[in-house]
mmCIF file of C-alpha atoms in Angstrom:
data_model
loop_
_atom_site.group_PDB
_atom_site.id
_atom_site.type_symbol
_atom_site.label_atom_id
_atom_site.label_comp_id
_atom_site.label_asym_id
_atom_site.label_seq_id
_atom_site.Cartn_x
_atom_site.Cartn_y
_atom_site.Cartn_z
ATOM 1 C CA UNK A 1 206.891 270.693 112.970
ATOM 2 C CA UNK A 2 203.538 271.636 111.010
ATOM 3 C CA UNK A 3 202.434 274.959 110.588
ATOM 4 C CA UNK A 4 199.348 274.854 110.009
ATOM 5 C CA UNK A 5 196.336 275.912 111.377
ATOM 6 C CA UNK A 6 193.695 274.031 113.334
ATOM 7 C CA UNK A 7 190.199 274.807 112.186
ATOM 8 C CA UNK A 8 187.832 275.653 114.753
ATOM 9 C CA UNK A 9 185.642 272.889 113.549
ATOM 10 C CA UNK A 10 188.114 270.466 113.609
ATOM 11 C CA UNK A 11 187.055 268.238 116.102
ATOM 12 C CA UNK A 12 183.470 268.443 114.727
ATOM 13 C CA UNK A 13 184.546 266.890 110.954
ATOM 14 C CA UNK A 14 186.505 264.343 112.767
ATOM 15 C CA UNK A 15 183.272 263.256 114.388
ATOM 16 C CA UNK A 16 181.396 262.675 111.235
ATOM 17 C CA UNK A 17 180.447 259.091 110.989
ATOM 18 C CA UNK A 18 181.677 256.600 108.401
ATOM 19 C CA UNK A 19 179.740 255.079 105.508
ATOM 20 C CA UNK A 20 179.936 251.956 104.223
ATOM 21 C CA UNK A 21 181.542 252.412 100.851
ATOM 22 C CA UNK A 22 179.979 249.777 98.936
ATOM 23 C CA UNK A 23 176.909 248.235 100.972
ATOM 24 C CA UNK A 24 176.670 244.617 99.471
ATOM 25 C CA UNK A 25 172.936 243.969 100.856
ATOM 26 C CA UNK A 26 171.892 243.875 96.932
ATOM 27 C CA UNK A 27 174.166 241.042 96.734
ATOM 28 C CA UNK A 28 172.670 237.130 96.882
ATOM 29 C CA UNK A 29 174.750 235.538 99.502
ATOM 30 C CA UNK A 30 176.224 232.725 98.855
ATOM 31 C CA UNK A 31 173.988 229.681 99.719
ATOM 32 C CA UNK A 32 176.297 227.745 102.023
ATOM 33 C CA UNK A 33 173.389 224.942 102.797
ATOM 34 C CA UNK A 34 174.133 224.108 99.079
ATOM 35 C CA UNK A 35 177.702 224.103 98.809
ATOM 36 C CA UNK A 36 177.689 221.917 101.901
ATOM 37 C CA UNK A 37 175.330 219.440 100.640
ATOM 38 C CA UNK A 38 177.559 219.353 97.574
ATOM 39 C CA UNK A 39 180.897 218.903 99.453
ATOM 40 C CA UNK A 40 178.979 215.335 101.197
ATOM 41 C CA UNK A 41 178.957 213.640 97.863
ATOM 42 C CA UNK A 42 181.959 215.401 96.371
ATOM 43 C CA UNK A 43 185.486 212.766 95.976
ATOM 44 C CA UNK A 44 188.978 213.414 96.017
ATOM 45 C CA UNK A 45 190.335 213.697 92.740
ATOM 46 C CA UNK A 46 193.479 215.435 92.566
ATOM 47 C CA UNK A 47 196.286 216.554 95.212
ATOM 48 C CA UNK A 48 199.429 219.012 95.130
ATOM 49 C CA UNK A 49 201.745 219.961 97.184
ATOM 50 C CA UNK A 50 203.698 223.558 97.289
ATOM 51 C CA UNK A 51 207.336 222.836 98.413
ATOM 52 C CA UNK A 52 208.979 225.142 101.439
ATOM 53 C CA UNK A 53 209.999 228.547 100.106
ATOM 54 C CA UNK A 54 208.398 227.004 97.091
ATOM 55 C CA UNK A 55 204.840 227.435 94.860
ATOM 56 C CA UNK A 56 203.049 224.755 93.042
ATOM 57 C CA UNK A 57 199.717 224.952 90.285
ATOM 58 C CA UNK A 58 197.315 222.968 90.497
ATOM 59 C CA UNK A 59 193.891 223.073 88.025
ATOM 60 C CA UNK A 60 189.633 223.341 89.704
ATOM 61 C CA UNK A 61 187.349 222.215 87.397
ATOM 62 C CA UNK A 62 184.248 224.849 88.183
ATOM 63 C CA UNK A 63 181.674 223.024 90.393
ATOM 64 C CA UNK A 64 184.578 221.488 91.857
ATOM 65 C CA UNK A 65 186.240 222.014 95.378
ATOM 66 C CA UNK A 66 189.306 222.218 96.438
ATOM 67 C CA UNK A 67 191.385 222.746 99.932
ATOM 68 C CA UNK A 68 194.273 224.169 101.463
ATOM 69 C CA UNK A 69 195.678 222.293 104.066
ATOM 70 C CA UNK A 70 198.830 222.974 107.124
ATOM 71 C CA UNK A 71 200.798 220.187 107.034
ATOM 72 C CA UNK A 72 203.996 219.370 109.484
ATOM 73 C CA UNK A 73 204.355 222.674 110.628
ATOM 74 C CA UNK A 74 202.884 226.272 110.851
ATOM 75 C CA UNK A 75 203.020 227.632 107.517
ATOM 76 C CA UNK A 76 201.590 230.782 105.860
ATOM 77 C CA UNK A 77 200.910 230.782 101.540
ATOM 78 C CA UNK A 78 200.065 233.402 99.426
ATOM 79 C CA UNK A 79 197.414 231.898 96.500
ATOM 80 C CA UNK A 80 196.813 233.572 92.654
ATOM 81 C CA UNK A 81 193.646 232.592 91.089
ATOM 82 C CA UNK A 82 192.987 232.830 86.945
ATOM 83 C CA UNK A 83 190.267 231.624 85.007
ATOM 84 C CA UNK A 84 191.694 228.452 83.391
ATOM 85 C CA UNK A 85 190.799 228.833 80.249
ATOM 86 C CA UNK A 86 191.187 233.078 80.366
ATOM 87 C CA UNK A 87 194.389 234.024 82.356
ATOM 88 C CA UNK A 88 193.345 238.039 82.178
ATOM 89 C CA UNK A 89 190.503 236.871 84.673
ATOM 90 C CA UNK A 90 192.220 237.320 87.688
ATOM 91 C CA UNK A 91 191.800 237.296 91.554
ATOM 92 C CA UNK A 92 190.792 241.261 92.434
ATOM 93 C CA UNK A 93 192.286 241.455 95.799
ATOM 94 C CA UNK A 94 191.304 245.143 96.245
ATOM 95 C CA UNK A 95 187.658 245.353 95.138
ATOM 96 C CA UNK A 96 187.575 241.574 97.389
ATOM 97 C CA UNK A 97 188.602 243.937 100.096
ATOM 98 C CA UNK A 98 186.212 246.662 99.257
ATOM 99 C CA UNK A 99 183.111 244.211 99.552
ATOM 100 C CA UNK A 100 184.064 242.450 102.469
ATOM 101 C CA UNK A 101 186.829 243.657 104.471
ATOM 102 C CA UNK A 102 190.771 243.109 104.855
ATOM 103 C CA UNK A 103 190.020 239.952 106.089
ATOM 104 C CA UNK A 104 188.944 236.332 104.403
ATOM 105 C CA UNK A 105 186.398 234.118 106.001
ATOM 106 C CA UNK A 106 183.475 231.382 105.307
ATOM 107 C CA UNK A 107 181.048 232.894 103.188
ATOM 108 C CA UNK A 108 183.467 235.233 101.599
ATOM 109 C CA UNK A 109 184.189 235.259 97.776
ATOM 110 C CA UNK A 110 187.093 236.243 95.980
ATOM 111 C CA UNK A 111 186.205 238.163 93.229
ATOM 112 C CA UNK A 112 187.995 238.439 89.144
ATOM 113 C CA UNK A 113 189.512 241.809 87.817
ATOM 114 C CA UNK A 114 187.729 243.994 85.684
ATOM 115 C CA UNK A 115 185.996 243.849 83.129
ATOM 116 C CA UNK A 116 184.862 240.199 84.141
ATOM 117 C CA UNK A 117 184.164 241.252 88.316
ATOM 118 C CA UNK A 118 182.296 238.024 89.238
ATOM 119 C CA UNK A 119 182.780 235.397 91.582
ATOM 120 C CA UNK A 120 185.690 232.881 91.191
ATOM 121 C CA UNK A 121 185.445 230.909 94.091
ATOM 122 C CA UNK A 122 183.656 230.919 97.616
ATOM 123 C CA UNK A 123 185.088 230.067 100.831
ATOM 124 C CA UNK A 124 183.381 226.712 102.203
ATOM 125 C CA UNK A 125 185.339 226.209 105.298
ATOM 126 C CA UNK A 126 187.553 227.693 107.531
ATOM 127 C CA UNK A 127 188.915 225.911 110.516
ATOM 128 C CA UNK A 128 190.428 229.309 112.114
ATOM 129 C CA UNK A 129 187.141 231.485 111.836
ATOM 130 C CA UNK A 130 187.237 231.214 115.853
ATOM 131 C CA UNK A 131 190.305 233.920 115.492
ATOM 132 C CA UNK A 132 188.708 236.696 114.752
ATOM 133 C CA UNK A 133 190.233 239.687 115.184
ATOM 134 C CA UNK A 134 192.863 240.022 118.215
ATOM 135 C CA UNK A 135 193.515 242.803 120.760
ATOM 136 C CA UNK A 136 196.035 244.326 117.728
ATOM 137 C CA UNK A 137 193.476 244.774 115.283
ATOM 138 C CA UNK A 138 195.316 241.319 113.805
ATOM 139 C CA UNK A 139 192.791 238.845 111.454
ATOM 140 C CA UNK A 140 193.808 235.691 109.701
ATOM 141 C CA UNK A 141 193.686 235.515 105.679
ATOM 142 C CA UNK A 142 194.347 238.806 104.372
ATOM 143 C CA UNK A 143 193.621 240.754 101.542
ATOM 144 C CA UNK A 144 195.614 243.945 101.894
ATOM 145 C CA UNK A 145 199.514 242.842 102.170
ATOM 146 C CA UNK A 146 200.796 242.913 98.314
ATOM 147 C CA UNK A 147 202.880 239.313 98.222
ATOM 148 C CA UNK A 148 206.665 239.318 99.171
ATOM 149 C CA UNK A 149 208.827 239.950 96.496
ATOM 150 C CA UNK A 150 212.332 240.505 95.152
ATOM 151 C CA UNK A 151 212.235 244.075 93.789
ATOM 152 C CA UNK A 152 211.254 245.139 97.441
ATOM 153 C CA UNK A 153 213.587 242.927 99.097
ATOM 154 C CA UNK A 154 216.329 244.793 97.364
ATOM 155 C CA UNK A 155 214.968 248.233 97.631
ATOM 156 C CA UNK A 156 215.157 247.946 101.388
ATOM 157 C CA UNK A 157 218.212 245.769 102.031
ATOM 158 C CA UNK A 158 219.856 245.717 98.537
ATOM 159 C CA UNK A 159 220.006 241.968 97.882
ATOM 160 C CA UNK A 160 218.442 239.170 95.279
ATOM 161 C CA UNK A 161 216.646 237.051 96.729
ATOM 162 C CA UNK A 162 214.708 234.416 94.243
ATOM 163 C CA UNK A 163 212.573 232.623 96.567
ATOM 164 C CA UNK A 164 210.274 235.760 97.313
ATOM 165 C CA UNK A 165 206.582 234.822 96.841
ATOM 166 C CA UNK A 166 206.334 237.074 93.861
ATOM 167 C CA UNK A 167 209.477 234.936 92.251
ATOM 168 C CA UNK A 168 207.929 231.384 93.026
ATOM 169 C CA UNK A 169 204.401 232.531 91.328
ATOM 170 C CA UNK A 170 205.938 233.595 88.237
ATOM 171 C CA UNK A 171 208.203 229.922 88.289
ATOM 172 C CA UNK A 172 205.113 227.856 89.074
ATOM 173 C CA UNK A 173 202.924 229.816 86.424
ATOM 174 C CA UNK A 174 205.588 229.649 83.970
ATOM 175 C CA UNK A 175 206.147 225.976 84.431
ATOM 176 C CA UNK A 176 202.406 225.110 84.115
ATOM 177 C CA UNK A 177 201.811 226.748 80.857
ATOM 178 C CA UNK A 178 204.997 227.121 79.027
ATOM 179 C CA UNK A 179 204.994 231.020 79.225
ATOM 180 C CA UNK A 180 208.511 232.115 79.739
ATOM 181 C CA UNK A 181 208.704 233.923 83.000
ATOM 182 C CA UNK A 182 208.946 237.476 80.968
ATOM 183 C CA UNK A 183 205.486 236.468 80.097
ATOM 184 C CA UNK A 184 204.141 234.947 83.337
ATOM 185 C CA UNK A 185 205.182 237.939 85.370
ATOM 186 C CA UNK A 186 202.396 240.223 84.389
ATOM 187 C CA UNK A 187 199.572 237.994 85.244
ATOM 188 C CA UNK A 188 201.004 237.491 88.972
ATOM 189 C CA UNK A 189 199.222 239.356 90.540
ATOM 190 C CA UNK A 190 198.272 240.193 94.956
ATOM 191 C CA UNK A 191 197.367 237.230 96.663
ATOM 192 C CA UNK A 192 195.100 235.893 99.363
ATOM 193 C CA UNK A 193 197.749 235.386 102.183
ATOM 194 C CA UNK A 194 196.113 232.185 103.379
ATOM 195 C CA UNK A 195 196.758 231.665 107.336
ATOM 196 C CA UNK A 196 198.976 234.704 107.428
ATOM 197 C CA UNK A 197 197.897 236.430 110.592
ATOM 198 C CA UNK A 198 198.008 240.535 109.551
ATOM 199 C CA UNK A 199 196.913 243.951 110.135
ATOM 200 C CA UNK A 200 197.497 247.817 111.027
ATOM 201 C CA UNK A 201 199.094 249.019 113.788
ATOM 202 C CA UNK A 202 197.060 251.388 116.195
ATOM 203 C CA UNK A 203 199.469 253.967 115.721
ATOM 204 C CA UNK A 204 201.210 254.424 112.938
ATOM 205 C CA UNK A 205 198.353 252.568 110.444
ATOM 206 C CA UNK A 206 201.409 250.175 109.414
ATOM 207 C CA UNK A 207 200.673 246.819 107.813
ATOM 208 C CA UNK A 208 202.011 244.149 110.820
ATOM 209 C CA UNK A 209 202.380 240.970 111.184
ATOM 210 C CA UNK A 210 202.429 238.022 113.425
ATOM 211 C CA UNK A 211 202.544 234.682 114.367
ATOM 212 C CA UNK A 212 199.734 232.384 112.269
ATOM 213 C CA UNK A 213 197.387 230.402 114.614
ATOM 214 C CA UNK A 214 197.715 227.977 112.239
ATOM 215 C CA UNK A 215 198.560 224.346 113.344
ATOM 216 C CA UNK A 216 198.777 221.184 111.160
ATOM 217 C CA UNK A 217 195.886 220.224 109.992
ATOM 218 C CA UNK A 218 194.145 223.381 109.677
ATOM 219 C CA UNK A 219 192.248 224.577 106.283
ATOM 220 C CA UNK A 220 190.622 226.805 103.912
ATOM 221 C CA UNK A 221 188.643 225.153 101.550
ATOM 222 C CA UNK A 222 186.916 226.829 98.779
ATOM 223 C CA UNK A 223 184.374 226.155 96.276
ATOM 224 C CA UNK A 224 185.071 226.509 93.057
ATOM 225 C CA UNK A 225 182.604 228.904 90.612
ATOM 226 C CA UNK A 226 184.599 228.920 87.286
ATOM 227 C CA UNK A 227 187.193 226.860 85.640
ATOM 228 C CA UNK A 228 190.532 228.078 87.747
ATOM 229 C CA UNK A 229 194.018 228.063 87.819
ATOM 230 C CA UNK A 230 195.765 228.266 91.071
ATOM 231 C CA UNK A 231 199.321 228.856 92.400
ATOM 232 C CA UNK A 232 200.052 228.847 96.097
ATOM 233 C CA UNK A 233 203.534 229.797 97.468
ATOM 234 C CA UNK A 234 205.134 228.580 100.867
ATOM 235 C CA UNK A 235 205.949 231.534 102.030
ATOM 236 C CA UNK A 236 209.463 232.107 103.010
ATOM 237 C CA UNK A 237 208.535 233.672 105.887
ATOM 238 C CA UNK A 238 207.663 230.044 107.894
ATOM 239 C CA UNK A 239 204.324 231.660 110.175
ATOM 240 C CA UNK A 240 205.373 235.115 109.159
ATOM 241 C CA UNK A 241 206.347 235.525 113.278
ATOM 242 C CA UNK A 242 209.887 237.215 112.625
ATOM 243 C CA UNK A 243 211.057 237.255 109.058
ATOM 244 C CA UNK A 244 209.314 238.198 105.692
ATOM 245 C CA UNK A 245 211.677 236.295 103.341
ATOM 246 C CA UNK A 246 214.699 234.716 104.599
ATOM 247 C CA UNK A 247 216.155 231.651 104.271
ATOM 248 C CA UNK A 248 216.730 231.078 107.817
ATOM 249 C CA UNK A 249 212.674 231.059 108.981
ATOM 250 C CA UNK A 250 211.140 227.198 109.609
ATOM 251 C CA UNK A 251 208.813 226.892 106.586
ATOM 252 C CA UNK A 252 206.875 223.800 105.622
ATOM 253 C CA UNK A 253 205.120 222.252 102.895
ATOM 254 C CA UNK A 254 201.574 223.322 101.791
ATOM 255 C CA UNK A 255 198.911 220.392 100.773
ATOM 256 C CA UNK A 256 196.204 221.336 98.138
ATOM 257 C CA UNK A 257 193.342 218.527 97.550
ATOM 258 C CA UNK A 258 190.430 218.893 94.909
ATOM 259 C CA UNK A 259 187.220 217.312 95.390
ATOM 260 C CA UNK A 260 184.665 216.451 92.799
ATOM 261 C CA UNK A 261 181.013 216.404 94.132
ATOM 262 C CA UNK A 262 178.653 213.613 91.213
ATOM 263 C CA UNK A 263 177.018 215.098 88.343
ATOM 264 C CA UNK A 264 174.109 214.397 89.642
ATOM 265 C CA UNK A 265 174.622 216.703 92.479
ATOM 266 C CA UNK A 266 176.066 219.857 90.649
ATOM 267 C CA UNK A 267 173.307 219.466 87.232
ATOM 268 C CA UNK A 268 171.205 222.409 88.667
ATOM 269 C CA UNK A 269 174.336 224.464 89.380
ATOM 270 C CA UNK A 270 175.466 226.525 86.667
ATOM 271 C CA UNK A 271 179.052 229.437 86.857
ATOM 272 C CA UNK A 272 178.156 232.904 87.275
ATOM 273 C CA UNK A 273 178.037 235.092 83.889
ATOM 274 C CA UNK A 274 180.131 237.613 83.836
ATOM 275 C CA UNK A 275 179.482 241.314 85.038
ATOM 276 C CA UNK A 276 176.671 242.948 83.256
ATOM 277 C CA UNK A 277 178.030 246.247 82.864
ATOM 278 C CA UNK A 278 177.790 247.420 78.962
ATOM 279 C CA UNK A 279 181.276 248.599 78.329
ATOM 280 C CA UNK A 280 180.581 251.347 76.257
ATOM 281 C CA UNK A 281 181.913 253.777 79.522
ATOM 282 C CA UNK A 282 179.737 256.611 78.107
ATOM 283 C CA UNK A 283 181.185 256.779 74.712
#
Protein backbone atom coordinates (compact mmCIF):
# COMPACT_ATOMS: atom_id res chain seq x y z
CA UNK A 1 0.00 0.00 0.00
CA UNK A 2 1.51 3.32 -1.04
CA UNK A 3 1.92 6.11 1.50
CA UNK A 4 2.70 8.72 -1.13
CA UNK A 5 0.83 11.99 -0.69
CA UNK A 6 -1.51 12.86 -3.56
CA UNK A 7 -0.83 16.47 -4.53
CA UNK A 8 -3.67 18.97 -4.66
CA UNK A 9 -3.09 19.55 -8.37
CA UNK A 10 -3.06 15.84 -9.28
CA UNK A 11 -6.17 16.14 -11.45
CA UNK A 12 -4.71 19.10 -13.31
CA UNK A 13 -1.45 17.26 -13.96
CA UNK A 14 -3.34 14.28 -15.40
CA UNK A 15 -5.54 16.53 -17.53
CA UNK A 16 -2.64 17.93 -19.56
CA UNK A 17 -3.31 17.11 -23.20
CA UNK A 18 -0.81 14.80 -24.97
CA UNK A 19 1.52 15.93 -27.72
CA UNK A 20 2.56 13.65 -30.58
CA UNK A 21 6.27 12.93 -30.10
CA UNK A 22 7.21 12.70 -33.76
CA UNK A 23 4.87 14.67 -36.07
CA UNK A 24 5.33 13.20 -39.54
CA UNK A 25 3.85 16.12 -41.49
CA UNK A 26 7.29 16.94 -42.90
CA UNK A 27 7.69 13.44 -44.35
CA UNK A 28 6.61 12.95 -47.94
CA UNK A 29 3.82 10.36 -47.88
CA UNK A 30 4.35 7.31 -50.07
CA UNK A 31 2.80 7.67 -53.50
CA UNK A 32 0.52 4.64 -53.41
CA UNK A 33 -0.82 5.37 -56.90
CA UNK A 34 2.71 5.04 -58.30
CA UNK A 35 3.22 1.79 -56.40
CA UNK A 36 -0.05 0.45 -57.79
CA UNK A 37 1.03 1.35 -61.30
CA UNK A 38 4.34 -0.47 -60.77
CA UNK A 39 2.50 -3.47 -59.36
CA UNK A 40 0.36 -3.74 -62.51
CA UNK A 41 3.46 -4.48 -64.59
CA UNK A 42 5.04 -6.84 -62.05
CA UNK A 43 5.56 -10.52 -62.77
CA UNK A 44 6.16 -13.22 -60.19
CA UNK A 45 9.81 -14.19 -59.97
CA UNK A 46 10.11 -16.23 -56.78
CA UNK A 47 8.16 -18.12 -54.11
CA UNK A 48 9.31 -19.31 -50.69
CA UNK A 49 7.38 -21.22 -48.05
CA UNK A 50 7.97 -20.71 -44.33
CA UNK A 51 7.06 -24.11 -42.85
CA UNK A 52 4.92 -24.40 -39.70
CA UNK A 53 7.00 -23.71 -36.55
CA UNK A 54 10.00 -22.77 -38.66
CA UNK A 55 11.40 -19.90 -40.70
CA UNK A 56 12.66 -19.23 -44.20
CA UNK A 57 14.77 -16.51 -45.79
CA UNK A 58 13.97 -14.72 -49.03
CA UNK A 59 15.57 -11.95 -51.10
CA UNK A 60 13.86 -8.99 -52.74
CA UNK A 61 15.74 -6.61 -55.05
CA UNK A 62 15.07 -2.89 -54.64
CA UNK A 63 12.03 -1.86 -56.65
CA UNK A 64 10.36 -5.27 -56.38
CA UNK A 65 7.32 -6.29 -54.37
CA UNK A 66 6.89 -9.13 -51.91
CA UNK A 67 3.68 -10.57 -50.53
CA UNK A 68 3.13 -12.69 -47.42
CA UNK A 69 0.01 -14.84 -47.68
CA UNK A 70 -1.82 -17.09 -45.27
CA UNK A 71 -2.26 -20.57 -46.71
CA UNK A 72 -4.09 -23.64 -45.37
CA UNK A 73 -5.11 -22.08 -42.03
CA UNK A 74 -4.89 -19.02 -39.73
CA UNK A 75 -1.25 -18.33 -38.94
CA UNK A 76 0.83 -15.38 -37.75
CA UNK A 77 4.41 -14.68 -38.80
CA UNK A 78 7.42 -12.86 -37.36
CA UNK A 79 9.25 -10.81 -39.98
CA UNK A 80 12.87 -9.59 -39.93
CA UNK A 81 14.35 -7.42 -42.69
CA UNK A 82 17.96 -6.53 -43.44
CA UNK A 83 19.77 -4.60 -46.11
CA UNK A 84 20.83 -7.52 -48.32
CA UNK A 85 24.26 -5.91 -48.77
CA UNK A 86 24.85 -4.93 -45.12
CA UNK A 87 23.27 -6.86 -42.26
CA UNK A 88 24.06 -3.99 -39.90
CA UNK A 89 21.17 -2.08 -41.47
CA UNK A 90 18.04 -3.79 -40.19
CA UNK A 91 14.41 -3.10 -39.43
CA UNK A 92 13.96 -0.74 -36.46
CA UNK A 93 10.62 -1.50 -34.80
CA UNK A 94 10.93 1.16 -32.10
CA UNK A 95 11.37 4.08 -34.50
CA UNK A 96 8.77 2.64 -36.88
CA UNK A 97 6.34 2.47 -33.95
CA UNK A 98 7.19 6.03 -32.92
CA UNK A 99 6.54 7.32 -36.43
CA UNK A 100 3.48 5.28 -37.42
CA UNK A 101 1.94 3.80 -34.27
CA UNK A 102 1.65 0.38 -32.69
CA UNK A 103 0.21 -1.43 -35.72
CA UNK A 104 1.09 -1.05 -39.39
CA UNK A 105 -1.05 -1.12 -42.49
CA UNK A 106 -1.15 0.15 -46.07
CA UNK A 107 0.83 3.37 -46.52
CA UNK A 108 3.13 2.78 -43.53
CA UNK A 109 6.84 2.23 -43.92
CA UNK A 110 9.33 -0.05 -42.20
CA UNK A 111 12.31 2.09 -41.17
CA UNK A 112 15.89 0.96 -40.77
CA UNK A 113 18.23 1.22 -37.79
CA UNK A 114 20.71 3.97 -36.98
CA UNK A 115 22.74 5.43 -38.58
CA UNK A 116 20.82 4.68 -41.77
CA UNK A 117 17.21 5.51 -40.75
CA UNK A 118 15.51 5.30 -44.13
CA UNK A 119 12.53 3.39 -45.51
CA UNK A 120 13.34 -0.26 -46.11
CA UNK A 121 9.90 -1.29 -47.30
CA UNK A 122 6.51 0.33 -47.79
CA UNK A 123 3.28 -1.57 -47.14
CA UNK A 124 1.26 -1.34 -50.34
CA UNK A 125 -1.52 -3.84 -49.68
CA UNK A 126 -3.28 -5.23 -46.60
CA UNK A 127 -6.30 -7.49 -46.91
CA UNK A 128 -6.94 -7.08 -43.15
CA UNK A 129 -7.04 -3.28 -43.21
CA UNK A 130 -10.77 -3.52 -42.46
CA UNK A 131 -10.05 -4.78 -38.92
CA UNK A 132 -8.90 -1.46 -37.46
CA UNK A 133 -8.97 -1.60 -33.65
CA UNK A 134 -11.49 -3.75 -31.79
CA UNK A 135 -13.29 -3.12 -28.49
CA UNK A 136 -10.34 -4.57 -26.54
CA UNK A 137 -7.85 -2.24 -28.22
CA UNK A 138 -6.53 -5.03 -30.42
CA UNK A 139 -5.17 -4.43 -33.90
CA UNK A 140 -3.32 -6.43 -36.57
CA UNK A 141 0.35 -6.37 -37.69
CA UNK A 142 1.99 -5.01 -34.55
CA UNK A 143 5.41 -3.53 -33.84
CA UNK A 144 5.08 -3.77 -30.05
CA UNK A 145 5.85 -7.44 -29.42
CA UNK A 146 9.43 -8.59 -29.64
CA UNK A 147 9.17 -12.21 -30.91
CA UNK A 148 8.75 -15.41 -28.90
CA UNK A 149 12.16 -16.57 -27.71
CA UNK A 150 13.75 -19.45 -25.79
CA UNK A 151 15.23 -17.18 -23.13
CA UNK A 152 11.89 -15.83 -21.89
CA UNK A 153 10.44 -19.33 -22.19
CA UNK A 154 13.24 -20.64 -19.99
CA UNK A 155 12.77 -17.76 -17.53
CA UNK A 156 9.04 -18.44 -17.13
CA UNK A 157 8.88 -22.24 -17.47
CA UNK A 158 12.42 -23.56 -17.12
CA UNK A 159 12.13 -25.38 -20.42
CA UNK A 160 14.34 -25.47 -23.50
CA UNK A 161 12.11 -24.92 -26.53
CA UNK A 162 13.98 -24.50 -29.83
CA UNK A 163 11.22 -23.52 -32.24
CA UNK A 164 10.50 -20.08 -30.80
CA UNK A 165 10.54 -17.44 -33.54
CA UNK A 166 13.88 -16.06 -32.30
CA UNK A 167 15.57 -19.43 -32.79
CA UNK A 168 13.72 -20.03 -36.05
CA UNK A 169 15.05 -16.74 -37.45
CA UNK A 170 18.58 -17.54 -36.28
CA UNK A 171 18.56 -20.90 -38.06
CA UNK A 172 17.16 -19.39 -41.26
CA UNK A 173 19.69 -16.54 -41.30
CA UNK A 174 22.55 -18.92 -40.50
CA UNK A 175 21.60 -21.25 -43.34
CA UNK A 176 21.13 -18.38 -45.81
CA UNK A 177 24.35 -16.51 -45.08
CA UNK A 178 26.76 -19.18 -43.87
CA UNK A 179 27.13 -17.45 -40.52
CA UNK A 180 27.30 -19.72 -37.50
CA UNK A 181 24.26 -19.58 -35.19
CA UNK A 182 26.35 -17.62 -32.67
CA UNK A 183 27.34 -15.14 -35.38
CA UNK A 184 23.79 -14.87 -36.74
CA UNK A 185 22.02 -14.33 -33.42
CA UNK A 186 23.06 -10.67 -32.88
CA UNK A 187 21.53 -9.74 -36.24
CA UNK A 188 18.09 -11.13 -35.34
CA UNK A 189 15.94 -8.26 -34.15
CA UNK A 190 12.47 -7.23 -33.05
CA UNK A 191 9.87 -8.08 -35.64
CA UNK A 192 6.81 -6.99 -37.51
CA UNK A 193 4.22 -9.43 -36.19
CA UNK A 194 2.45 -10.15 -39.46
CA UNK A 195 -1.26 -11.06 -39.04
CA UNK A 196 -0.92 -11.13 -35.22
CA UNK A 197 -3.78 -9.44 -33.30
CA UNK A 198 -2.46 -7.65 -30.23
CA UNK A 199 -2.86 -4.69 -27.91
CA UNK A 200 -2.55 -3.58 -24.30
CA UNK A 201 -5.12 -4.43 -21.64
CA UNK A 202 -7.13 -1.46 -20.38
CA UNK A 203 -6.56 -2.22 -16.68
CA UNK A 204 -2.99 -3.52 -16.28
CA UNK A 205 -1.67 -2.26 -19.65
CA UNK A 206 -0.12 -5.66 -20.37
CA UNK A 207 0.65 -6.82 -23.88
CA UNK A 208 -2.05 -9.25 -25.02
CA UNK A 209 -2.72 -11.44 -28.01
CA UNK A 210 -5.96 -12.90 -29.33
CA UNK A 211 -7.04 -15.10 -32.19
CA UNK A 212 -5.88 -13.54 -35.42
CA UNK A 213 -8.61 -12.63 -37.93
CA UNK A 214 -6.38 -13.91 -40.75
CA UNK A 215 -7.82 -16.54 -43.07
CA UNK A 216 -6.31 -18.40 -46.04
CA UNK A 217 -5.88 -15.94 -48.87
CA UNK A 218 -5.29 -12.92 -46.65
CA UNK A 219 -2.06 -11.10 -47.40
CA UNK A 220 0.26 -8.24 -46.53
CA UNK A 221 2.21 -6.82 -49.49
CA UNK A 222 5.31 -4.62 -49.51
CA UNK A 223 7.45 -2.62 -51.92
CA UNK A 224 11.19 -3.05 -51.35
CA UNK A 225 12.79 0.38 -51.12
CA UNK A 226 16.30 -1.14 -50.92
CA UNK A 227 17.78 -4.57 -51.64
CA UNK A 228 16.31 -6.75 -48.91
CA UNK A 229 17.11 -9.99 -47.19
CA UNK A 230 14.05 -11.12 -45.25
CA UNK A 231 13.33 -13.92 -42.81
CA UNK A 232 9.85 -14.99 -41.84
CA UNK A 233 8.97 -17.37 -39.02
CA UNK A 234 5.62 -19.17 -39.01
CA UNK A 235 5.08 -18.74 -35.27
CA UNK A 236 4.66 -21.90 -33.15
CA UNK A 237 1.66 -20.19 -31.57
CA UNK A 238 -0.36 -20.63 -34.79
CA UNK A 239 -3.03 -17.93 -34.74
CA UNK A 240 -1.93 -16.98 -31.19
CA UNK A 241 -5.42 -17.58 -29.80
CA UNK A 242 -4.16 -19.39 -26.70
CA UNK A 243 -0.43 -20.18 -26.70
CA UNK A 244 2.63 -18.21 -27.71
CA UNK A 245 5.05 -21.09 -28.33
CA UNK A 246 4.14 -24.75 -28.26
CA UNK A 247 4.10 -28.04 -30.14
CA UNK A 248 0.34 -28.36 -29.65
CA UNK A 249 -1.11 -25.22 -31.26
CA UNK A 250 -2.41 -25.72 -34.80
CA UNK A 251 0.21 -24.21 -37.14
CA UNK A 252 0.26 -23.65 -40.89
CA UNK A 253 2.77 -22.50 -43.50
CA UNK A 254 3.10 -18.95 -44.80
CA UNK A 255 3.86 -18.15 -48.44
CA UNK A 256 6.23 -15.40 -49.58
CA UNK A 257 6.06 -14.32 -53.23
CA UNK A 258 8.32 -11.85 -55.02
CA UNK A 259 7.15 -9.75 -57.98
CA UNK A 260 9.31 -7.79 -60.40
CA UNK A 261 8.03 -4.69 -62.26
CA UNK A 262 9.32 -4.05 -65.75
CA UNK A 263 12.63 -2.21 -66.11
CA UNK A 264 10.83 0.49 -68.06
CA UNK A 265 8.39 1.07 -65.21
CA UNK A 266 11.28 1.52 -62.75
CA UNK A 267 13.47 3.78 -64.90
CA UNK A 268 12.59 6.96 -62.96
CA UNK A 269 12.66 5.35 -59.50
CA UNK A 270 15.61 5.06 -57.13
CA UNK A 271 16.18 3.83 -53.57
CA UNK A 272 16.04 6.37 -50.75
CA UNK A 273 19.40 7.69 -49.54
CA UNK A 274 20.64 6.91 -46.06
CA UNK A 275 19.84 9.47 -43.37
CA UNK A 276 21.46 12.87 -43.90
CA UNK A 277 22.69 13.46 -40.35
CA UNK A 278 26.43 14.25 -40.38
CA UNK A 279 27.20 11.86 -37.48
CA UNK A 280 29.47 14.37 -35.74
CA UNK A 281 27.43 14.06 -32.51
CA UNK A 282 28.57 17.47 -31.42
CA UNK A 283 32.27 16.57 -31.32
